[in-house]
Amino acid sequence: MIAMLRGAIAQRDLESTIVDVNGVGYLVQTPATVANGLVVGEEVLLHISTAVREDAITLYGFVSPEDRTTFEMLREVNGVGPRTALGILSQMDRSELHRAISNEEI
């Protein structure tokens, strides 16, 4: 399991980032809130949640271990897959999500 990547941003768009780690490019799915803060050529440290399926290994990247934990907790909710969890975290940060859950806001 890959838990963390440190390297230079080789490419990025709103949903994914390629992190160059010593010449190997890792494709990492990131929330828009993370992707917006990344700059091509700059060094980054991403905390990774690895999803292994029969046909793919997908990496999801976050700037803090707490954000990664929030993503993994969202994935445990019935009916919430990794894409939905990533979408939620693209719309609000961890503190906003925790506040919405605590206040039982839809």
mmCIF file of N, CA and C in Angstrom:
data_model
loop_
_atom_site.group_PDB
_atom_site.id
_atom_site.type_symbol
_atom_site.label_atom_id
_atom_site.label_comp_id
_atom_site.label_asym_id
_atom_site.label_seq_id
_atom_site.Cartn_x
_atom_site.Cartn_y
_atom_site.Cartn_z
ATOM 1 N N MET A 1 0.842 -1.176 0.000
ATOM 2 C CA MET A 1 0.000 0.000 0.000
ATOM 3 C C MET A 1 0.886 1.239 0.000
ATOM 4 N N ILE A 2 0.527 2.196 -0.827
ATOM 5 C CA ILE A 2 1.233 3.471 -0.869
ATOM 6 C C ILE A 2 0.516 4.419 0.090
ATOM 7 N N ALA A 3 1.245 4.991 1.045
ATOM 8 C CA ALA A 3 0.634 5.848 2.056
ATOM 9 C C ALA A 3 1.042 7.309 1.918
ATOM 10 N N MET A 4 2.155 7.574 1.196
ATOM 11 C CA MET A 4 2.637 8.942 1.085
ATOM 12 C C MET A 4 3.527 9.046 -0.150
ATOM 13 N N LEU A 5 3.440 10.178 -0.835
ATOM 14 C CA LEU A 5 4.329 10.462 -1.961
ATOM 15 C C LEU A 5 4.930 11.843 -1.786
ATOM 16 N N ARG A 6 6.237 11.930 -2.038
ATOM 17 C CA ARG A 6 6.916 13.224 -2.036
ATOM 18 C C ARG A 6 7.633 13.343 -3.374
ATOM 19 N N GLY A 7 7.352 14.424 -4.072
ATOM 20 C CA GLY A 7 7.994 14.631 -5.366
ATOM 21 C C GLY A 7 7.523 15.927 -5.991
ATOM 22 N N ALA A 8 7.925 16.136 -7.226
ATOM 23 C CA ALA A 8 7.571 17.351 -7.951
ATOM 24 C C ALA A 8 6.282 17.134 -8.736
ATOM 25 N N ILE A 9 5.478 18.173 -8.818
ATOM 26 C CA ILE A 9 4.258 18.122 -9.613
ATOM 27 C C ILE A 9 4.670 18.190 -11.084
ATOM 28 N N ALA A 10 4.397 17.136 -11.836
ATOM 29 C CA ALA A 10 4.748 17.092 -13.250
ATOM 30 C C ALA A 10 3.603 17.611 -14.111
ATOM 31 N N GLN A 11 2.375 17.381 -13.653
ATOM 32 C CA GLN A 11 1.187 17.801 -14.401
ATOM 33 C C GLN A 11 0.016 17.795 -13.433
ATOM 34 N N ARG A 12 -0.983 18.665 -13.700
ATOM 35 C CA ARG A 12 -2.174 18.652 -12.865
ATOM 36 C C ARG A 12 -3.353 19.219 -13.634
ATOM 37 N N ASP A 13 -4.544 18.751 -13.253
ATOM 38 C CA ASP A 13 -5.788 19.358 -13.718
ATOM 39 C C ASP A 13 -6.733 19.375 -12.522
ATOM 40 N N LEU A 14 -8.014 19.561 -12.738
ATOM 41 C CA LEU A 14 -8.931 19.694 -11.606
ATOM 42 C C LEU A 14 -9.184 18.398 -10.849
ATOM 43 N N GLU A 15 -8.921 17.252 -11.461
ATOM 44 C CA GLU A 15 -9.238 15.987 -10.802
ATOM 45 C C GLU A 15 -8.038 15.099 -10.536
ATOM 46 N N SER A 16 -6.934 15.354 -11.200
ATOM 47 C CA SER A 16 -5.794 14.468 -11.012
ATOM 48 C C SER A 16 -4.484 15.229 -11.105
ATOM 49 N N THR A 17 -3.468 14.597 -10.561
ATOM 50 C CA THR A 17 -2.138 15.169 -10.509
ATOM 51 C C THR A 17 -1.140 14.067 -10.798
ATOM 52 N N ILE A 18 -0.094 14.388 -11.518
ATOM 53 C CA ILE A 18 1.007 13.437 -11.690
ATOM 54 C C ILE A 18 2.162 13.932 -10.842
ATOM 55 N N VAL A 19 2.568 13.086 -9.899
ATOM 56 C CA VAL A 19 3.677 13.411 -9.011
ATOM 57 C C VAL A 19 4.896 12.629 -9.481
ATOM 58 N N ASP A 20 5.970 13.339 -9.804
ATOM 59 C CA ASP A 20 7.220 12.722 -10.245
ATOM 60 C C ASP A 20 8.057 12.412 -9.007
ATOM 61 N N VAL A 21 8.183 11.119 -8.706
ATOM 62 C CA VAL A 21 8.985 10.680 -7.567
ATOM 63 C C VAL A 21 10.212 9.960 -8.132
ATOM 64 N N ASN A 22 11.326 10.671 -8.178
ATOM 65 C CA ASN A 22 12.578 10.122 -8.707
ATOM 66 C C ASN A 22 12.411 9.504 -10.087
ATOM 67 N N GLY A 23 11.696 10.193 -10.976
ATOM 68 C CA GLY A 23 11.557 9.738 -12.344
ATOM 69 C C GLY A 23 10.377 8.832 -12.620
ATOM 70 N N VAL A 24 9.621 8.483 -11.589
ATOM 71 C CA VAL A 24 8.414 7.668 -11.763
ATOM 72 C C VAL A 24 7.209 8.571 -11.530
ATOM 73 N N GLY A 25 6.314 8.639 -12.511
ATOM 74 C CA GLY A 25 5.132 9.491 -12.393
ATOM 75 C C GLY A 25 3.952 8.726 -11.840
ATOM 76 N N TYR A 26 3.453 9.153 -10.693
ATOM 77 C CA TYR A 26 2.285 8.537 -10.062
ATOM 78 C C TYR A 26 1.057 9.389 -10.362
ATOM 79 N N LEU A 27 0.027 8.777 -10.910
ATOM 80 C CA LEU A 27 -1.237 9.458 -11.162
ATOM 81 C C LEU A 27 -2.049 9.426 -9.874
ATOM 82 N N VAL A 28 -2.373 10.595 -9.351
ATOM 83 C CA VAL A 28 -3.063 10.714 -8.071
ATOM 84 C C VAL A 28 -4.348 11.502 -8.277
ATOM 85 N N GLN A 29 -5.473 10.936 -7.875
ATOM 86 C CA GLN A 29 -6.754 11.646 -7.911
ATOM 87 C C GLN A 29 -6.802 12.553 -6.686
ATOM 88 N N THR A 30 -7.136 13.817 -6.899
ATOM 89 C CA THR A 30 -7.153 14.778 -5.802
ATOM 90 C C THR A 30 -8.450 15.575 -5.818
ATOM 91 N N PRO A 31 -8.918 15.991 -4.639
ATOM 92 C CA PRO A 31 -10.058 16.914 -4.623
ATOM 93 C C PRO A 31 -9.647 18.229 -5.278
ATOM 94 N N ALA A 32 -10.598 18.937 -5.836
ATOM 95 C CA ALA A 32 -10.309 20.224 -6.479
ATOM 96 C C ALA A 32 -9.644 21.185 -5.499
ATOM 97 N N THR A 33 -10.021 21.105 -4.222
ATOM 98 C CA THR A 33 -9.437 21.994 -3.222
ATOM 99 C C THR A 33 -7.930 21.754 -3.077
ATOM 100 N N VAL A 34 -7.494 20.535 -3.297
ATOM 101 C CA VAL A 34 -6.057 20.221 -3.254
ATOM 102 C C VAL A 34 -5.397 20.616 -4.570
ATOM 103 N N ALA A 35 -6.000 20.211 -5.680
ATOM 104 C CA ALA A 35 -5.413 20.469 -6.999
ATOM 105 C C ALA A 35 -5.191 21.954 -7.247
ATOM 106 N N ASN A 36 -6.112 22.792 -6.787
ATOM 107 C CA ASN A 36 -5.988 24.238 -6.998
ATOM 108 C C ASN A 36 -4.748 24.824 -6.334
ATOM 109 N N GLY A 37 -4.265 24.198 -5.283
ATOM 110 C CA GLY A 37 -3.100 24.704 -4.572
ATOM 111 C C GLY A 37 -1.773 24.150 -5.061
ATOM 112 N N LEU A 38 -1.812 23.240 -6.035
ATOM 113 C CA LEU A 38 -0.580 22.639 -6.534
ATOM 114 C C LEU A 38 -0.056 23.389 -7.747
ATOM 115 N N VAL A 39 1.268 23.525 -7.817
ATOM 116 C CA VAL A 39 1.909 24.248 -8.912
ATOM 117 C C VAL A 39 2.898 23.309 -9.597
ATOM 118 N N VAL A 40 2.791 23.218 -10.918
ATOM 119 C CA VAL A 40 3.700 22.364 -11.687
ATOM 120 C C VAL A 40 5.141 22.783 -11.413
ATOM 121 N N GLY A 41 5.977 21.787 -11.115
ATOM 122 C CA GLY A 41 7.387 22.021 -10.831
ATOM 123 C C GLY A 41 7.721 22.118 -9.362
ATOM 124 N N GLU A 42 6.728 22.403 -8.527
ATOM 125 C CA GLU A 42 6.991 22.514 -7.084
ATOM 126 C C GLU A 42 6.944 21.155 -6.408
ATOM 127 N N GLU A 43 7.701 21.037 -5.335
ATOM 128 C CA GLU A 43 7.714 19.810 -4.539
ATOM 129 C C GLU A 43 6.454 19.745 -3.688
ATOM 130 N N VAL A 44 5.929 18.546 -3.522
ATOM 131 C CA VAL A 44 4.719 18.351 -2.742
ATOM 132 C C VAL A 44 4.853 17.064 -1.929
ATOM 133 N N LEU A 45 4.165 17.036 -0.811
ATOM 134 C CA LEU A 45 4.025 15.822 -0.010
ATOM 135 C C LEU A 45 2.534 15.537 0.062
ATOM 136 N N LEU A 46 2.115 14.402 -0.487
ATOM 137 C CA LEU A 46 0.705 14.025 -0.458
ATOM 138 C C LEU A 46 0.519 12.778 0.384
ATOM 139 N N HIS A 47 -0.502 12.803 1.221
ATOM 140 C CA HIS A 47 -0.890 11.634 2.002
ATOM 141 C C HIS A 47 -1.876 10.856 1.141
ATOM 142 N N ILE A 48 -1.593 9.579 0.948
ATOM 143 C CA ILE A 48 -2.275 8.776 -0.061
ATOM 144 C C ILE A 48 -3.193 7.735 0.566
ATOM 145 N N SER A 49 -4.376 7.617 -0.022
ATOM 146 C CA SER A 49 -5.277 6.501 0.249
ATOM 147 C C SER A 49 -5.256 5.649 -1.016
ATOM 148 N N THR A 50 -4.928 4.383 -0.870
ATOM 149 C CA THR A 50 -4.801 3.484 -2.014
ATOM 150 C C THR A 50 -6.029 2.596 -2.105
ATOM 151 N N ALA A 51 -6.657 2.594 -3.279
ATOM 152 C CA ALA A 51 -7.817 1.721 -3.517
ATOM 153 C C ALA A 51 -7.413 0.657 -4.535
ATOM 154 N N VAL A 52 -7.536 -0.597 -4.132
ATOM 155 C CA VAL A 52 -7.172 -1.710 -5.003
ATOM 156 C C VAL A 52 -8.439 -2.429 -5.431
ATOM 157 N N ARG A 53 -8.623 -2.501 -6.744
ATOM 158 C CA ARG A 53 -9.734 -3.249 -7.316
ATOM 159 C C ARG A 53 -9.154 -4.319 -8.226
ATOM 160 N N GLU A 54 -10.018 -5.158 -8.709
ATOM 161 C CA GLU A 54 -9.581 -6.230 -9.596
ATOM 162 C C GLU A 54 -8.888 -5.688 -10.849
ATOM 163 N N ASP A 55 -9.367 -4.555 -11.362
ATOM 164 C CA ASP A 55 -8.855 -4.027 -12.621
ATOM 165 C C ASP A 55 -8.016 -2.757 -12.488
ATOM 166 N N ALA A 56 -7.805 -2.247 -11.270
ATOM 167 C CA ALA A 56 -7.055 -0.991 -11.137
ATOM 168 C C ALA A 56 -6.562 -0.773 -9.711
ATOM 169 N N ILE A 57 -5.471 -0.050 -9.622
ATOM 170 C CA ILE A 57 -4.986 0.490 -8.352
ATOM 171 C C ILE A 57 -5.063 2.001 -8.499
ATOM 172 N N THR A 58 -5.850 2.643 -7.631
ATOM 173 C CA THR A 58 -6.062 4.088 -7.736
ATOM 174 C C THR A 58 -5.542 4.766 -6.486
ATOM 175 N N LEU A 59 -4.817 5.861 -6.681
ATOM 176 C CA LEU A 59 -4.267 6.632 -5.571
ATOM 177 C C LEU A 59 -5.064 7.917 -5.415
ATOM 178 N N TYR A 60 -5.413 8.247 -4.169
ATOM 179 C CA TYR A 60 -6.124 9.476 -3.836
ATOM 180 C C TYR A 60 -5.220 10.271 -2.903
ATOM 181 N N GLY A 61 -4.976 11.537 -3.236
ATOM 182 C CA GLY A 61 -3.999 12.319 -2.489
ATOM 183 C C GLY A 61 -4.585 13.504 -1.748
ATOM 184 N N PHE A 62 -4.015 13.762 -0.563
ATOM 185 C CA PHE A 62 -4.480 14.827 0.329
ATOM 186 C C PHE A 62 -3.281 15.503 0.977
ATOM 187 N N VAL A 63 -3.448 16.765 1.384
ATOM 188 C CA VAL A 63 -2.328 17.504 1.964
ATOM 189 C C VAL A 63 -2.086 17.175 3.435
ATOM 190 N N SER A 64 -3.060 16.582 4.099
ATOM 191 C CA SER A 64 -2.869 16.237 5.508
ATOM 192 C C SER A 64 -3.384 14.820 5.777
ATOM 193 N N PRO A 65 -2.825 14.178 6.790
ATOM 194 C CA PRO A 65 -3.325 12.846 7.144
ATOM 195 C C PRO A 65 -4.773 12.896 7.633
ATOM 196 N N GLU A 66 -5.180 14.018 8.227
ATOM 197 C CA GLU A 66 -6.562 14.154 8.699
ATOM 198 C C GLU A 66 -7.541 14.184 7.527
ATOM 199 N N ASP A 67 -7.150 14.848 6.434
ATOM 200 C CA ASP A 67 -8.002 14.867 5.241
ATOM 201 C C ASP A 67 -8.121 13.463 4.640
ATOM 202 N N ARG A 68 -7.015 12.734 4.644
ATOM 203 C CA ARG A 68 -7.044 11.344 4.146
ATOM 204 C C ARG A 68 -7.975 10.500 5.010
ATOM 205 N N THR A 69 -7.913 10.675 6.320
ATOM 206 C CA THR A 69 -8.779 9.922 7.229
ATOM 207 C C THR A 69 -10.244 10.273 6.995
ATOM 208 N N THR A 70 -10.538 11.553 6.780
ATOM 209 C CA THR A 70 -11.909 11.975 6.484
ATOM 210 C C THR A 70 -12.407 11.311 5.206
ATOM 211 N N PHE A 71 -11.570 11.284 4.170
ATOM 212 C CA PHE A 71 -11.911 10.620 2.914
ATOM 213 C C PHE A 71 -12.217 9.139 3.148
ATOM 214 N N GLU A 72 -11.377 8.478 3.919
ATOM 215 C CA GLU A 72 -11.578 7.050 4.182
ATOM 216 C C GLU A 72 -12.839 6.803 5.009
ATOM 217 N N MET A 73 -13.160 7.713 5.926
ATOM 218 C CA MET A 73 -14.398 7.582 6.698
ATOM 219 C C MET A 73 -15.615 7.766 5.799
ATOM 220 N N LEU A 74 -15.553 8.716 4.868
ATOM 221 C CA LEU A 74 -16.655 8.923 3.929
ATOM 222 C C LEU A 74 -16.882 7.677 3.078
ATOM 223 N N ARG A 75 -15.806 7.017 2.681
ATOM 224 C CA ARG A 75 -15.914 5.814 1.851
ATOM 225 C C ARG A 75 -16.597 4.667 2.584
ATOM 226 N N GLU A 76 -16.586 4.706 3.902
ATOM 227 C CA GLU A 76 -17.235 3.653 4.684
ATOM 228 C C GLU A 76 -18.746 3.820 4.761
ATOM 229 N N VAL A 77 -19.240 4.995 4.383
ATOM 230 C CA VAL A 77 -20.682 5.249 4.396
ATOM 231 C C VAL A 77 -21.318 4.468 3.252
ATOM 232 N N ASN A 78 -22.410 3.772 3.561
ATOM 233 C CA ASN A 78 -23.104 2.982 2.553
ATOM 234 C C ASN A 78 -23.520 3.861 1.372
ATOM 235 N N GLY A 79 -23.123 3.481 0.166
ATOM 236 C CA GLY A 79 -23.488 4.214 -1.033
ATOM 237 C C GLY A 79 -22.510 5.307 -1.428
ATOM 238 N N VAL A 80 -21.476 5.534 -0.629
ATOM 239 C CA VAL A 80 -20.481 6.557 -0.947
ATOM 240 C C VAL A 80 -19.189 5.865 -1.380
ATOM 241 N N GLY A 81 -18.894 5.977 -2.657
ATOM 242 C CA GLY A 81 -17.652 5.425 -3.187
ATOM 243 C C GLY A 81 -16.566 6.468 -3.200
ATOM 244 N N PRO A 82 -15.397 6.109 -3.713
ATOM 245 C CA PRO A 82 -14.286 7.055 -3.717
ATOM 246 C C PRO A 82 -14.558 8.308 -4.545
ATOM 247 N N ARG A 83 -15.240 8.183 -5.684
ATOM 248 C CA ARG A 83 -15.529 9.355 -6.517
ATOM 249 C C ARG A 83 -16.477 10.319 -5.800
ATOM 250 N N THR A 84 -17.487 9.777 -5.132
ATOM 251 C CA THR A 84 -18.421 10.628 -4.389
ATOM 252 C C THR A 84 -17.717 11.297 -3.223
ATOM 253 N N ALA A 85 -16.906 10.534 -2.492
ATOM 254 C CA ALA A 85 -16.155 11.104 -1.359
ATOM 255 C C ALA A 85 -15.226 12.209 -1.843
ATOM 256 N N LEU A 86 -14.562 11.987 -2.976
ATOM 257 C CA LEU A 86 -13.677 13.001 -3.536
ATOM 258 C C LEU A 86 -14.475 14.239 -3.939
ATOM 259 N N GLY A 87 -15.663 14.026 -4.503
ATOM 260 C CA GLY A 87 -16.528 15.141 -4.880
ATOM 261 C C GLY A 87 -16.959 15.969 -3.686
ATOM 262 N N ILE A 88 -17.284 15.295 -2.591
ATOM 263 C CA ILE A 88 -17.684 16.003 -1.369
ATOM 264 C C ILE A 88 -16.535 16.873 -0.877
ATOM 265 N N LEU A 89 -15.329 16.299 -0.852
ATOM 266 C CA LEU A 89 -14.166 17.050 -0.367
ATOM 267 C C LEU A 89 -13.695 18.107 -1.365
ATOM 268 N N SER A 90 -14.191 18.037 -2.597
ATOM 269 C CA SER A 90 -13.905 19.091 -3.570
ATOM 270 C C SER A 90 -14.798 20.301 -3.335
ATOM 271 N N GLN A 91 -15.931 20.086 -2.670
ATOM 272 C CA GLN A 91 -16.892 21.164 -2.428
ATOM 273 C C GLN A 91 -16.700 21.845 -1.080
ATOM 274 N N MET A 92 -16.156 21.127 -0.115
ATOM 275 C CA MET A 92 -15.971 21.703 1.222
ATOM 276 C C MET A 92 -14.762 21.081 1.887
ATOM 277 N N ASP A 93 -14.140 21.838 2.775
ATOM 278 C CA ASP A 93 -12.985 21.285 3.469
ATOM 279 C C ASP A 93 -13.441 20.436 4.653
ATOM 280 N N ARG A 94 -12.493 19.813 5.288
ATOM 281 C CA ARG A 94 -12.771 18.867 6.373
ATOM 282 C C ARG A 94 -13.552 19.506 7.503
ATOM 283 N N SER A 95 -13.194 20.714 7.907
ATOM 284 C CA SER A 95 -13.881 21.363 9.028
ATOM 285 C C SER A 95 -15.327 21.697 8.672
ATOM 286 N N GLU A 96 -15.572 22.138 7.440
ATOM 287 C CA GLU A 96 -16.948 22.418 7.004
ATOM 288 C C GLU A 96 -17.776 21.141 6.991
ATOM 289 N N LEU A 97 -17.185 20.049 6.535
ATOM 290 C CA LEU A 97 -17.892 18.762 6.503
ATOM 291 C C LEU A 97 -18.230 18.300 7.912
ATOM 292 N N HIS A 98 -17.280 18.376 8.823
ATOM 293 C CA HIS A 98 -17.526 17.961 10.210
ATOM 294 C C HIS A 98 -18.620 18.812 10.841
ATOM 295 N N ARG A 99 -18.598 20.127 10.568
ATOM 296 C CA ARG A 99 -19.616 21.020 11.100
ATOM 297 C C ARG A 99 -20.985 20.663 10.546
ATOM 298 N N ALA A 100 -21.077 20.388 9.235
ATOM 299 C CA ALA A 100 -22.355 20.019 8.608
ATOM 300 C C ALA A 100 -22.900 18.719 9.189
ATOM 301 N N ILE A 101 -22.028 17.765 9.414
ATOM 302 C CA ILE A 101 -22.461 16.482 10.010
ATOM 303 C C ILE A 101 -22.939 16.699 11.442
ATOM 304 N N SER A 102 -22.183 17.481 12.224
ATOM 305 C CA SER A 102 -22.548 17.739 13.614
ATOM 306 C C SER A 102 -23.902 18.462 13.728
ATOM 307 N N ASN A 103 -24.169 19.362 12.766
ATOM 308 C CA ASN A 103 -25.426 20.121 12.781
ATOM 309 C C ASN A 103 -26.546 19.403 12.026
ATOM 310 N N GLU A 104 -26.266 18.190 11.561
ATOM 311 C CA GLU A 104 -27.231 17.386 10.812
ATOM 312 C C GLU A 104 -27.801 18.142 9.616
ATOM 313 N N GLU A 105 -26.908 18.858 8.923
ATOM 314 C CA GLU A 105 -27.307 19.598 7.729
ATOM 315 C C GLU A 105 -27.250 18.684 6.514
ATOM 316 N N ILE A 106 -28.244 18.795 5.659
ATOM 317 C CA ILE A 106 -28.242 17.999 4.443
ATOM 318 C C ILE A 106 -27.385 18.704 3.431
#
